[in-house]
Structures are given as C-alpha cells and as structure tokens.
Amino acid sequence: MARFVLLERNKAKRAVELLENEYKDSKYYLNFKTPIDLLVAAILSAQTRDEVTNSVTPALFKKYKTAKDYASAKPEELAKQISRVTFFGNKAKSIVNACKIIYEKYRGRVPSKMDELLELPGIGRKTANTILINAYGIVEGIPVDTWVIKLSGRIGLSTESDPDKIESELESYVDRKYWKNITYVFKNHGRKICQSQVPICSQCLIGPKSRNQLCPQNGVNASK
Ligand code: SF4
C-alpha cells in the first residue's frame, strides 16, 4: 500500500461517479430473507467466498429461523453445519452469543441502531453498515470490505489502511446517494477489471488509456 497517491477531491468524486454509473445494477451478494438471516450470513461471510456462504445458508436458514433458535443452539452443533466457512468455530460462537443478546435484550429483533449492533459479538462497522442498509434501508455509513480497501488505495480515494479511517475519508466527500451501493460497485469492478492480482488497467474506464484517465495506476504498480 506504500506507493498510493491521493487523488484531488474533485477527481476522486468523478472516479466514484463513473464507477457507480458503470455498475449501477450492483447489489448485495449474500442471500437472505430476514434481518436475522442477514446477520448470520454476514458473520459467516468474513474472509469466506460469497459462493461458499450462499451454499451453506439455505440449510441453515431452514433449520434456524429466529434469534431464539440460534440462541438455543449449541455452538459445536452449529459449527458442524457451517464447517465449510473459514473460522467456523469462532463464527458459531459469535452467532449464538449475538443471538442470545438479540433474544434477551431486543426481544428477538435485530437492532436497527449502529451502537446497538456494534455491541454484538462478531459485528464490526462493516457488518453493522451492511445490516442497516440491506435489512432496514438505513444508510448510515459505507461498508468497507476488502474490495473497498484495495480499490480505494489503488484509485487514490484514500491512503489509509484502517477500514474505519477509510470509511470516514470516503464519507467526507463521496455523495451520500452512493454510500448504499459503493461496496458492491467496487466489488464488481474488482472482479471484472481491477482484479486482485493483476488489474486490467488498459480496459478500465478510469484507467490510463481511457478518456477519463483518473486512476493514478498504470497496471504495473497497481497490484502491489
Ligand atoms: S486503472 Fe487499473 S488500478 Fe486503476 S481502477 Fe482501473 S484497473 Fe484498477
């Protein structure tokens, strides 16, 4: 991350607008029907591919429907059912303990306030923002996942490496109307063009060969 250059604010805003427009149909990538499904899926998805999370949750959601169901589960039982995701033992404990709090303190309803969500085990700002946006339509902040971290550095939207600092920096100038989808826009751009190992800068709409030429990377340094 050492050589990243911070873009001028007007250029950074323009880069975000162009990407938002290019991937305007981007949406959240995990399957869920209820806020409790979403909370569980979001905890499971940390450092786990979406396809794996989405392959584990159907059977889980069939068996456990409420916070009380999860709160009553034995963590080791739950761990067996989620054994395909990374850190399944710790995630099982977080889910059970978070759902105990939700059941006992919030009558089984997933909280809809940031500070209440952050008190739950396994929930950081990224997951809390994800729940607020996708379960309740409340856009309080930007969920900063690994794609947001990577692309923000490459494009020069932020020179920070701490997700909370990146979130504050982006929120200081990115139009609020983009907060809801920016995470999914960046993920799509990352999967398609700004690929993790070697970005395809020659085909990028903000790259060195585009008419916009906003991103400071040239495809050689970007992968570092
Ligand atoms: S120019 Fe390259 S590094 Fe910059 S956003 Fe496009 S693909 Fe990513």
JSON list of C-alpha atoms and ligand atoms in Angstrom, two decimals:
[
{"chain": "A", "resi": 1, "resn": "MET", "atom": "CA", "xyz": [0.00, 0.00, 0.00]},
{"chain": "A", "resi": 2, "resn": "ALA", "atom": "CA", "xyz": [3.04, 2.23, 0.29]},
{"chain": "A", "resi": 3, "resn": "ARG", "atom": "CA", "xyz": [3.06, 3.97, -3.07]},
{"chain": "A", "resi": 4, "resn": "PHE", "atom": "CA", "xyz": [-0.54, 5.00, -3.35]},
{"chain": "A", "resi": 5, "resn": "VAL", "atom": "CA", "xyz": [-1.23, 8.58, -4.32]},
{"chain": "A", "resi": 6, "resn": "LEU", "atom": "CA", "xyz": [-4.22, 10.53, -3.09]},
{"chain": "A", "resi": 7, "resn": "LEU", "atom": "CA", "xyz": [-6.36, 11.94, -5.90]},
{"chain": "A", "resi": 8, "resn": "GLU", "atom": "CA", "xyz": [-7.60, 15.51, -5.82]},
{"chain": "A", "resi": 9, "resn": "ARG", "atom": "CA", "xyz": [-11.06, 15.51, -4.32]},
{"chain": "A", "resi": 10, "resn": "ASN", "atom": "CA", "xyz": [-12.90, 16.55, -7.49]},
{"chain": "A", "resi": 11, "resn": "LYS", "atom": "CA", "xyz": [-11.17, 13.78, -9.45]},
{"chain": "A", "resi": 12, "resn": "ALA", "atom": "CA", "xyz": [-11.92, 11.25, -6.74]},
{"chain": "A", "resi": 13, "resn": "LYS", "atom": "CA", "xyz": [-15.59, 12.23, -6.78]},
{"chain": "A", "resi": 14, "resn": "ARG", "atom": "CA", "xyz": [-15.64, 11.91, -10.56]},
{"chain": "A", "resi": 15, "resn": "ALA", "atom": "CA", "xyz": [-13.98, 8.47, -10.44]},
{"chain": "A", "resi": 16, "resn": "VAL", "atom": "CA", "xyz": [-16.63, 7.24, -7.98]},
{"chain": "A", "resi": 17, "resn": "GLU", "atom": "CA", "xyz": [-19.45, 8.69, -10.12]},
{"chain": "A", "resi": 18, "resn": "LEU", "atom": "CA", "xyz": [-18.14, 6.96, -13.25]},
{"chain": "A", "resi": 19, "resn": "LEU", "atom": "CA", "xyz": [-17.83, 3.62, -11.49]},
{"chain": "A", "resi": 20, "resn": "GLU", "atom": "CA", "xyz": [-21.27, 3.98, -9.91]},
{"chain": "A", "resi": 21, "resn": "ASN", "atom": "CA", "xyz": [-22.74, 4.68, -13.32]},
{"chain": "A", "resi": 22, "resn": "GLU", "atom": "CA", "xyz": [-20.91, 1.77, -14.95]},
{"chain": "A", "resi": 23, "resn": "TYR", "atom": "CA", "xyz": [-22.08, -0.74, -12.34]},
{"chain": "A", "resi": 24, "resn": "LYS", "atom": "CA", "xyz": [-25.39, 0.82, -11.44]},
{"chain": "A", "resi": 25, "resn": "ASP", "atom": "CA", "xyz": [-27.15, -2.55, -11.13]},
{"chain": "A", "resi": 26, "resn": "SER", "atom": "CA", "xyz": [-24.79, -3.72, -8.39]},
{"chain": "A", "resi": 27, "resn": "LYS", "atom": "CA", "xyz": [-26.45, -5.17, -5.36]},
{"chain": "A", "resi": 28, "resn": "TYR", "atom": "CA", "xyz": [-25.70, -7.06, -2.18]},
{"chain": "A", "resi": 29, "resn": "TYR", "atom": "CA", "xyz": [-24.32, -10.50, -2.88]},
{"chain": "A", "resi": 30, "resn": "LEU", "atom": "CA", "xyz": [-25.45, -12.71, 0.00]},
{"chain": "A", "resi": 31, "resn": "ASN", "atom": "CA", "xyz": [-28.83, -14.45, 0.02]},
{"chain": "A", "resi": 32, "resn": "PHE", "atom": "CA", "xyz": [-31.21, -13.77, 2.92]},
{"chain": "A", "resi": 33, "resn": "LYS", "atom": "CA", "xyz": [-34.88, -13.16, 3.64]},
{"chain": "A", "resi": 34, "resn": "THR", "atom": "CA", "xyz": [-34.97, -11.77, 7.17]},
{"chain": "A", "resi": 35, "resn": "PRO", "atom": "CA", "xyz": [-32.71, -9.50, 9.26]},
{"chain": "A", "resi": 36, "resn": "ILE", "atom": "CA", "xyz": [-31.61, -12.48, 11.36]},
{"chain": "A", "resi": 37, "resn": "ASP", "atom": "CA", "xyz": [-30.69, -14.41, 8.17]},
{"chain": "A", "resi": 38, "resn": "LEU", "atom": "CA", "xyz": [-28.69, -11.40, 7.04]},
{"chain": "A", "resi": 39, "resn": "LEU", "atom": "CA", "xyz": [-26.86, -11.03, 10.35]},
{"chain": "A", "resi": 40, "resn": "VAL", "atom": "CA", "xyz": [-25.89, -14.71, 10.28]},
{"chain": "A", "resi": 41, "resn": "ALA", "atom": "CA", "xyz": [-24.86, -14.65, 6.59]},
{"chain": "A", "resi": 42, "resn": "ALA", "atom": "CA", "xyz": [-22.80, -11.50, 7.14]},
{"chain": "A", "resi": 43, "resn": "ILE", "atom": "CA", "xyz": [-20.93, -13.06, 10.08]},
{"chain": "A", "resi": 44, "resn": "LEU", "atom": "CA", "xyz": [-20.29, -16.23, 8.05]},
{"chain": "A", "resi": 45, "resn": "SER", "atom": "CA", "xyz": [-19.03, -14.28, 5.04]},
{"chain": "A", "resi": 46, "resn": "ALA", "atom": "CA", "xyz": [-15.96, -12.75, 6.73]},
{"chain": "A", "resi": 47, "resn": "GLN", "atom": "CA", "xyz": [-12.92, -14.00, 4.77]},
{"chain": "A", "resi": 48, "resn": "THR", "atom": "CA", "xyz": [-15.13, -16.56, 3.03]},
{"chain": "A", "resi": 49, "resn": "ARG", "atom": "CA", "xyz": [-16.13, -16.50, -0.63]},
{"chain": "A", "resi": 50, "resn": "ASP", "atom": "CA", "xyz": [-19.74, -15.45, -1.25]},
{"chain": "A", "resi": 51, "resn": "GLU", "atom": "CA", "xyz": [-20.42, -18.65, -3.17]},
{"chain": "A", "resi": 52, "resn": "VAL", "atom": "CA", "xyz": [-19.41, -20.71, -0.14]},
{"chain": "A", "resi": 53, "resn": "THR", "atom": "CA", "xyz": [-21.52, -18.63, 2.23]},
{"chain": "A", "resi": 54, "resn": "ASN", "atom": "CA", "xyz": [-24.50, -18.84, -0.12]},
{"chain": "A", "resi": 55, "resn": "SER", "atom": "CA", "xyz": [-24.08, -22.61, -0.35]},
{"chain": "A", "resi": 56, "resn": "VAL", "atom": "CA", "xyz": [-24.12, -23.01, 3.44]},
{"chain": "A", "resi": 57, "resn": "THR", "atom": "CA", "xyz": [-27.03, -20.76, 4.36]},
{"chain": "A", "resi": 58, "resn": "PRO", "atom": "CA", "xyz": [-30.06, -22.47, 2.74]},
{"chain": "A", "resi": 59, "resn": "ALA", "atom": "CA", "xyz": [-29.94, -25.50, 5.08]},
{"chain": "A", "resi": 60, "resn": "LEU", "atom": "CA", "xyz": [-29.08, -23.23, 8.00]},
{"chain": "A", "resi": 61, "resn": "PHE", "atom": "CA", "xyz": [-32.00, -20.87, 7.39]},
{"chain": "A", "resi": 62, "resn": "LYS", "atom": "CA", "xyz": [-34.33, -23.82, 7.09]},
{"chain": "A", "resi": 63, "resn": "LYS", "atom": "CA", "xyz": [-33.32, -25.13, 10.50]},
{"chain": "A", "resi": 64, "resn": "TYR", "atom": "CA", "xyz": [-32.86, -21.84, 12.37]},
{"chain": "A", "resi": 65, "resn": "LYS", "atom": "CA", "xyz": [-35.43, -19.14, 11.71]},
{"chain": "A", "resi": 66, "resn": "THR", "atom": "CA", "xyz": [-35.28, -16.86, 14.74]},
{"chain": "A", "resi": 67, "resn": "ALA", "atom": "CA", "xyz": [-32.77, -15.37, 17.15]},
{"chain": "A", "resi": 68, "resn": "LYS", "atom": "CA", "xyz": [-34.19, -17.72, 19.79]},
{"chain": "A", "resi": 69, "resn": "ASP", "atom": "CA", "xyz": [-33.40, -20.74, 17.57]},
{"chain": "A", "resi": 70, "resn": "TYR", "atom": "CA", "xyz": [-29.75, -19.70, 17.27]},
{"chain": "A", "resi": 71, "resn": "ALA", "atom": "CA", "xyz": [-29.56, -18.64, 20.94]},
{"chain": "A", "resi": 72, "resn": "SER", "atom": "CA", "xyz": [-30.70, -22.13, 21.97]},
{"chain": "A", "resi": 73, "resn": "ALA", "atom": "CA", "xyz": [-28.21, -23.92, 19.71]},
{"chain": "A", "resi": 74, "resn": "LYS", "atom": "CA", "xyz": [-25.01, -25.47, 20.98]},
{"chain": "A", "resi": 75, "resn": "PRO", "atom": "CA", "xyz": [-22.06, -23.70, 19.32]},
{"chain": "A", "resi": 76, "resn": "GLU", "atom": "CA", "xyz": [-20.40, -27.02, 18.48]},
{"chain": "A", "resi": 77, "resn": "GLU", "atom": "CA", "xyz": [-23.59, -28.22, 16.76]},
{"chain": "A", "resi": 78, "resn": "LEU", "atom": "CA", "xyz": [-23.84, -25.03, 14.76]},
{"chain": "A", "resi": 79, "resn": "ALA", "atom": "CA", "xyz": [-20.13, -25.23, 13.92]},
{"chain": "A", "resi": 80, "resn": "LYS", "atom": "CA", "xyz": [-20.65, -28.59, 12.25]},
{"chain": "A", "resi": 81, "resn": "GLN", "atom": "CA", "xyz": [-23.29, -27.12, 9.99]},
{"chain": "A", "resi": 82, "resn": "ILE", "atom": "CA", "xyz": [-21.13, -24.20, 8.92]},
{"chain": "A", "resi": 83, "resn": "SER", "atom": "CA", "xyz": [-17.85, -26.13, 8.67]},
{"chain": "A", "resi": 84, "resn": "ARG", "atom": "CA", "xyz": [-17.31, -25.04, 5.05]},
{"chain": "A", "resi": 85, "resn": "VAL", "atom": "CA", "xyz": [-16.76, -21.41, 6.03]},
{"chain": "A", "resi": 86, "resn": "THR", "atom": "CA", "xyz": [-13.49, -20.14, 7.48]},
{"chain": "A", "resi": 87, "resn": "PHE", "atom": "CA", "xyz": [-13.16, -19.85, 11.25]},
{"chain": "A", "resi": 88, "resn": "PHE", "atom": "CA", "xyz": [-16.40, -21.78, 11.64]},
{"chain": "A", "resi": 89, "resn": "GLY", "atom": "CA", "xyz": [-15.85, -22.49, 15.36]},
{"chain": "A", "resi": 90, "resn": "ASN", "atom": "CA", "xyz": [-15.45, -18.84, 16.30]},
{"chain": "A", "resi": 91, "resn": "LYS", "atom": "CA", "xyz": [-18.24, -17.80, 13.96]},
{"chain": "A", "resi": 92, "resn": "ALA", "atom": "CA", "xyz": [-20.61, -20.33, 15.53]},
{"chain": "A", "resi": 93, "resn": "LYS", "atom": "CA", "xyz": [-19.84, -18.91, 18.99]},
{"chain": "A", "resi": 94, "resn": "SER", "atom": "CA", "xyz": [-20.35, -15.34, 17.75]},
{"chain": "A", "resi": 95, "resn": "ILE", "atom": "CA", "xyz": [-23.71, -16.21, 16.18]},
{"chain": "A", "resi": 96, "resn": "VAL", "atom": "CA", "xyz": [-25.00, -17.99, 19.29]},
{"chain": "A", "resi": 97, "resn": "ASN", "atom": "CA", "xyz": [-23.79, -15.24, 21.63]},
{"chain": "A", "resi": 98, "resn": "ALA", "atom": "CA", "xyz": [-25.07, -12.42, 19.42]},
{"chain": "A", "resi": 99, "resn": "CYS", "atom": "CA", "xyz": [-28.46, -14.09, 19.15]},
{"chain": "A", "resi": 100, "resn": "LYS", "atom": "CA", "xyz": [-28.65, -14.56, 22.93]},
{"chain": "A", "resi": 101, "resn": "ILE", "atom": "CA", "xyz": [-28.29, -10.80, 23.31]},
{"chain": "A", "resi": 102, "resn": "ILE", "atom": "CA", "xyz": [-30.79, -10.15, 20.50]},
{"chain": "A", "resi": 103, "resn": "TYR", "atom": "CA", "xyz": [-33.29, -12.54, 22.08]},
{"chain": "A", "resi": 104, "resn": "GLU", "atom": "CA", "xyz": [-32.87, -11.32, 25.64]},
{"chain": "A", "resi": 105, "resn": "LYS", "atom": "CA", "xyz": [-32.31, -7.59, 25.15]},
{"chain": "A", "resi": 106, "resn": "TYR", "atom": "CA", "xyz": [-34.16, -6.83, 21.91]},
{"chain": "A", "resi": 107, "resn": "ARG", "atom": "CA", "xyz": [-36.99, -9.37, 22.06]},
{"chain": "A", "resi": 108, "resn": "GLY", "atom": "CA", "xyz": [-35.59, -11.28, 19.14]},
{"chain": "A", "resi": 109, "resn": "ARG", "atom": "CA", "xyz": [-35.37, -8.31, 16.76]},
{"chain": "A", "resi": 110, "resn": "VAL", "atom": "CA", "xyz": [-32.03, -7.50, 15.16]},
{"chain": "A", "resi": 111, "resn": "PRO", "atom": "CA", "xyz": [-31.22, -3.94, 16.35]},
{"chain": "A", "resi": 112, "resn": "SER", "atom": "CA", "xyz": [-31.51, -1.14, 13.83]},
{"chain": "A", "resi": 113, "resn": "LYS", "atom": "CA", "xyz": [-29.05, 1.23, 15.51]},
{"chain": "A", "resi": 114, "resn": "MET", "atom": "CA", "xyz": [-25.31, 1.28, 14.86]},
{"chain": "A", "resi": 115, "resn": "ASP", "atom": "CA", "xyz": [-24.24, 1.41, 18.54]},
{"chain": "A", "resi": 116, "resn": "GLU", "atom": "CA", "xyz": [-26.53, -1.50, 19.43]},
{"chain": "A", "resi": 117, "resn": "LEU", "atom": "CA", "xyz": [-25.24, -3.61, 16.54]},
{"chain": "A", "resi": 118, "resn": "LEU", "atom": "CA", "xyz": [-21.63, -2.90, 17.48]},
{"chain": "A", "resi": 119, "resn": "GLU", "atom": "CA", "xyz": [-22.22, -4.39, 20.93]},
{"chain": "A", "resi": 120, "resn": "LEU", "atom": "CA", "xyz": [-22.96, -7.78, 19.39]},
{"chain": "A", "resi": 121, "resn": "PRO", "atom": "CA", "xyz": [-20.16, -10.38, 19.15]},
{"chain": "A", "resi": 122, "resn": "GLY", "atom": "CA", "xyz": [-18.81, -10.79, 15.62]},
{"chain": "A", "resi": 123, "resn": "ILE", "atom": "CA", "xyz": [-20.18, -7.45, 14.40]},
{"chain": "A", "resi": 124, "resn": "GLY", "atom": "CA", "xyz": [-17.89, -4.61, 13.33]},
{"chain": "A", "resi": 125, "resn": "ARG", "atom": "CA", "xyz": [-18.74, -1.45, 11.41]},
{"chain": "A", "resi": 126, "resn": "LYS", "atom": "CA", "xyz": [-18.68, -3.17, 8.02]},
{"chain": "A", "resi": 127, "resn": "THR", "atom": "CA", "xyz": [-21.24, -5.77, 9.08]},
{"chain": "A", "resi": 128, "resn": "ALA", "atom": "CA", "xyz": [-23.31, -3.23, 11.01]},
{"chain": "A", "resi": 129, "resn": "ASN", "atom": "CA", "xyz": [-23.48, -0.94, 7.97]},
{"chain": "A", "resi": 130, "resn": "THR", "atom": "CA", "xyz": [-24.37, -3.93, 5.80]},
{"chain": "A", "resi": 131, "resn": "ILE", "atom": "CA", "xyz": [-27.24, -4.90, 8.12]},
{"chain": "A", "resi": 132, "resn": "LEU", "atom": "CA", "xyz": [-28.57, -1.34, 8.41]},
{"chain": "A", "resi": 133, "resn": "ILE", "atom": "CA", "xyz": [-28.54, -0.86, 4.64]},
{"chain": "A", "resi": 134, "resn": "ASN", "atom": "CA", "xyz": [-29.84, -4.22, 3.49]},
{"chain": "A", "resi": 135, "resn": "ALA", "atom": "CA", "xyz": [-32.23, -5.14, 6.30]},
{"chain": "A", "resi": 136, "resn": "TYR", "atom": "CA", "xyz": [-33.61, -1.72, 7.17]},
{"chain": "A", "resi": 137, "resn": "GLY", "atom": "CA", "xyz": [-32.74, 0.63, 4.32]},
{"chain": "A", "resi": 138, "resn": "ILE", "atom": "CA", "xyz": [-30.82, 2.84, 6.76]},
{"chain": "A", "resi": 139, "resn": "VAL", "atom": "CA", "xyz": [-27.73, 4.30, 5.14]},
{"chain": "A", "resi": 140, "resn": "GLU", "atom": "CA", "xyz": [-25.53, 5.45, 7.99]},
{"chain": "A", "resi": 141, "resn": "GLY", "atom": "CA", "xyz": [-22.15, 4.60, 6.50]},
{"chain": "A", "resi": 142, "resn": "ILE", "atom": "CA", "xyz": [-20.21, 2.72, 3.84]},
{"chain": "A", "resi": 143, "resn": "PRO", "atom": "CA", "xyz": [-19.45, -0.97, 4.45]},
{"chain": "A", "resi": 144, "resn": "VAL", "atom": "CA", "xyz": [-15.69, -1.18, 3.94]},
{"chain": "A", "resi": 145, "resn": "ASP", "atom": "CA", "xyz": [-14.78, -4.67, 2.77]},
{"chain": "A", "resi": 146, "resn": "THR", "atom": "CA", "xyz": [-11.56, -5.95, 1.20]},
{"chain": "A", "resi": 147, "resn": "TRP", "atom": "CA", "xyz": [-12.53, -4.64, -2.24]},
{"chain": "A", "resi": 148, "resn": "VAL", "atom": "CA", "xyz": [-13.21, -1.15, -0.92]},
{"chain": "A", "resi": 149, "resn": "ILE", "atom": "CA", "xyz": [-9.86, -1.20, 0.87]},
{"chain": "A", "resi": 150, "resn": "LYS", "atom": "CA", "xyz": [-7.99, -2.40, -2.22]},
{"chain": "A", "resi": 151, "resn": "LEU", "atom": "CA", "xyz": [-9.66, -0.14, -4.79]},
{"chain": "A", "resi": 152, "resn": "SER", "atom": "CA", "xyz": [-9.64, 2.93, -2.55]},
{"chain": "A", "resi": 153, "resn": "GLY", "atom": "CA", "xyz": [-5.87, 2.59, -2.33]},
{"chain": "A", "resi": 154, "resn": "ARG", "atom": "CA", "xyz": [-5.30, 1.91, -6.00]},
{"chain": "A", "resi": 155, "resn": "ILE", "atom": "CA", "xyz": [-7.55, 4.68, -7.25]},
{"chain": "A", "resi": 156, "resn": "GLY", "atom": "CA", "xyz": [-6.26, 7.17, -4.71]},
{"chain": "A", "resi": 157, "resn": "LEU", "atom": "CA", "xyz": [-9.51, 7.65, -2.83]},
{"chain": "A", "resi": 158, "resn": "SER", "atom": "CA", "xyz": [-7.78, 7.03, 0.47]},
{"chain": "A", "resi": 159, "resn": "THR", "atom": "CA", "xyz": [-4.24, 6.41, 1.69]},
{"chain": "A", "resi": 160, "resn": "GLU", "atom": "CA", "xyz": [-5.45, 4.83, 4.91]},
{"chain": "A", "resi": 161, "resn": "SER", "atom": "CA", "xyz": [-5.30, 1.09, 5.57]},
{"chain": "A", "resi": 162, "resn": "ASP", "atom": "CA", "xyz": [-7.60, 1.01, 8.59]},
{"chain": "A", "resi": 163, "resn": "PRO", "atom": "CA", "xyz": [-11.18, 0.26, 7.42]},
{"chain": "A", "resi": 164, "resn": "ASP", "atom": "CA", "xyz": [-12.80, 2.72, 9.86]},
{"chain": "A", "resi": 165, "resn": "LYS", "atom": "CA", "xyz": [-10.49, 5.53, 8.65]},
{"chain": "A", "resi": 166, "resn": "ILE", "atom": "CA", "xyz": [-11.17, 4.64, 5.01]},
{"chain": "A", "resi": 167, "resn": "GLU", "atom": "CA", "xyz": [-14.88, 4.77, 5.75]},
{"chain": "A", "resi": 168, "resn": "SER", "atom": "CA", "xyz": [-14.62, 8.25, 7.31]},
{"chain": "A", "resi": 169, "resn": "GLU", "atom": "CA", "xyz": [-12.47, 9.52, 4.49]},
{"chain": "A", "resi": 170, "resn": "LEU", "atom": "CA", "xyz": [-14.79, 8.25, 1.75]},
{"chain": "A", "resi": 171, "resn": "GLU", "atom": "CA", "xyz": [-17.83, 9.58, 3.58]},
{"chain": "A", "resi": 172, "resn": "SER", "atom": "CA", "xyz": [-16.23, 13.02, 3.78]},
{"chain": "A", "resi": 173, "resn": "TYR", "atom": "CA", "xyz": [-16.56, 13.54, 0.02]},
{"chain": "A", "resi": 174, "resn": "VAL", "atom": "CA", "xyz": [-18.46, 10.72, -1.70]},
{"chain": "A", "resi": 175, "resn": "ASP", "atom": "CA", "xyz": [-22.04, 11.79, -2.37]},
{"chain": "A", "resi": 176, "resn": "ARG", "atom": "CA", "xyz": [-24.32, 10.13, 0.19]},
{"chain": "A", "resi": 177, "resn": "LYS", "atom": "CA", "xyz": [-26.54, 8.75, -2.54]},
{"chain": "A", "resi": 178, "resn": "TYR", "atom": "CA", "xyz": [-23.66, 6.42, -3.49]},
{"chain": "A", "resi": 179, "resn": "TRP", "atom": "CA", "xyz": [-22.98, 5.05, 0.00]},
{"chain": "A", "resi": 180, "resn": "LYS", "atom": "CA", "xyz": [-25.59, 2.35, -0.31]},
{"chain": "A", "resi": 181, "resn": "ASN", "atom": "CA", "xyz": [-24.03, 0.65, -3.34]},
{"chain": "A", "resi": 182, "resn": "ILE", "atom": "CA", "xyz": [-20.41, 1.70, -3.48]},
{"chain": "A", "resi": 183, "resn": "THR", "atom": "CA", "xyz": [-19.20, -1.51, -1.82]},
{"chain": "A", "resi": 184, "resn": "TYR", "atom": "CA", "xyz": [-20.95, -3.67, -4.42]},
{"chain": "A", "resi": 185, "resn": "VAL", "atom": "CA", "xyz": [-19.86, -1.39, -7.28]},
{"chain": "A", "resi": 186, "resn": "PHE", "atom": "CA", "xyz": [-16.22, -1.74, -6.21]},
{"chain": "A", "resi": 187, "resn": "LYS", "atom": "CA", "xyz": [-16.60, -5.47, -5.85]},
{"chain": "A", "resi": 188, "resn": "ASN", "atom": "CA", "xyz": [-17.95, -5.79, -9.39]},
{"chain": "A", "resi": 189, "resn": "HIS", "atom": "CA", "xyz": [-15.22, -3.58, -10.79]},
{"chain": "A", "resi": 190, "resn": "GLY", "atom": "CA", "xyz": [-12.65, -5.59, -8.86]},
{"chain": "A", "resi": 191, "resn": "ARG", "atom": "CA", "xyz": [-13.93, -8.89, -10.15]},
{"chain": "A", "resi": 192, "resn": "LYS", "atom": "CA", "xyz": [-14.21, -7.71, -13.73]},
{"chain": "A", "resi": 193, "resn": "ILE", "atom": "CA", "xyz": [-11.37, -5.25, -14.31]},
{"chain": "A", "resi": 194, "resn": "CYS", "atom": "CA", "xyz": [-9.43, -4.15, -11.24]},
{"chain": "A", "resi": 195, "resn": "GLN", "atom": "CA", "xyz": [-8.57, -7.72, -10.43]},
{"chain": "A", "resi": 196, "resn": "SER", "atom": "CA", "xyz": [-6.86, -8.59, -7.22]},
{"chain": "A", "resi": 197, "resn": "GLN", "atom": "CA", "xyz": [-3.53, -9.91, -8.53]},
{"chain": "A", "resi": 198, "resn": "VAL", "atom": "CA", "xyz": [-3.16, -8.04, -11.84]},
{"chain": "A", "resi": 199, "resn": "PRO", "atom": "CA", "xyz": [-5.66, -5.30, -12.70]},
{"chain": "A", "resi": 200, "resn": "ILE", "atom": "CA", "xyz": [-6.55, -4.85, -16.37]},
{"chain": "A", "resi": 201, "resn": "CYS", "atom": "CA", "xyz": [-5.87, -1.11, -16.42]},
{"chain": "A", "resi": 202, "resn": "SER", "atom": "CA", "xyz": [-5.88, -0.98, -20.24]},
{"chain": "A", "resi": 203, "resn": "GLN", "atom": "CA", "xyz": [-9.60, -1.81, -20.21]},
{"chain": "A", "resi": 204, "resn": "CYS", "atom": "CA", "xyz": [-10.57, 0.36, -17.25]},
{"chain": "A", "resi": 205, "resn": "LEU", "atom": "CA", "xyz": [-12.96, 3.28, -17.71]},
{"chain": "A", "resi": 206, "resn": "ILE", "atom": "CA", "xyz": [-10.85, 5.41, -15.37]},
{"chain": "A", "resi": 207, "resn": "GLY", "atom": "CA", "xyz": [-7.53, 3.89, -16.44]},
{"chain": "A", "resi": 208, "resn": "PRO", "atom": "CA", "xyz": [-4.54, 5.33, -18.33]},
{"chain": "A", "resi": 209, "resn": "LYS", "atom": "CA", "xyz": [-5.95, 4.54, -21.78]},
{"chain": "A", "resi": 210, "resn": "SER", "atom": "CA", "xyz": [-9.47, 5.77, -21.07]},
{"chain": "A", "resi": 211, "resn": "ARG", "atom": "CA", "xyz": [-10.62, 9.26, -21.93]},
{"chain": "A", "resi": 212, "resn": "ASN", "atom": "CA", "xyz": [-11.15, 9.88, -18.22]},
{"chain": "A", "resi": 213, "resn": "GLN", "atom": "CA", "xyz": [-7.63, 8.98, -17.05]},
{"chain": "A", "resi": 214, "resn": "LEU", "atom": "CA", "xyz": [-8.41, 9.46, -13.41]},
{"chain": "A", "resi": 215, "resn": "CYS", "atom": "CA", "xyz": [-6.77, 6.49, -11.69]},
{"chain": "A", "resi": 216, "resn": "PRO", "atom": "CA", "xyz": [-3.09, 7.16, -10.90]},
{"chain": "A", "resi": 217, "resn": "GLN", "atom": "CA", "xyz": [-2.19, 3.49, -11.51]},
{"chain": "A", "resi": 218, "resn": "ASN", "atom": "CA", "xyz": [-0.75, 2.17, -14.73]},
{"chain": "A", "resi": 219, "resn": "GLY", "atom": "CA", "xyz": [-1.31, -1.53, -14.24]},
{"chain": "A", "resi": 220, "resn": "VAL", "atom": "CA", "xyz": [2.27, -2.22, -13.25]},
{"chain": "A", "resi": 221, "resn": "ASN", "atom": "CA", "xyz": [2.29, -0.81, -9.75]},
{"chain": "A", "resi": 222, "resn": "ALA", "atom": "CA", "xyz": [-1.37, -1.41, -9.06]},
{"chain": "A", "resi": 223, "resn": "SER", "atom": "CA", "xyz": [-1.01, -4.99, -7.96]},
{"chain": "A", "resi": 224, "resn": "LYS", "atom": "CA", "xyz": [1.38, -4.01, -5.16]},
{"chain": "B", "resi": 1, "resn": "SF4", "atom": "S1", "xyz": [-6.75, 1.90, -13.75]},
{"chain": "B", "resi": 1, "resn": "SF4", "atom": "FE1", "xyz": [-6.12, -0.11, -13.02]},
{"chain": "B", "resi": 1, "resn": "SF4", "atom": "S2", "xyz": [-5.77, 0.12, -10.81]},
{"chain": "B", "resi": 1, "resn": "SF4", "atom": "FE2", "xyz": [-6.98, 1.87, -11.51]},
{"chain": "B", "resi": 1, "resn": "SF4", "atom": "S3", "xyz": [-9.11, 1.27, -11.13]},
{"chain": "B", "resi": 1, "resn": "SF4", "atom": "FE3", "xyz": [-8.63, 0.78, -13.24]},
{"chain": "B", "resi": 1, "resn": "SF4", "atom": "S4", "xyz": [-7.97, -1.35, -13.19]},
{"chain": "B", "resi": 1, "resn": "SF4", "atom": "FE4", "xyz": [-7.88, -0.58, -11.09]}
]
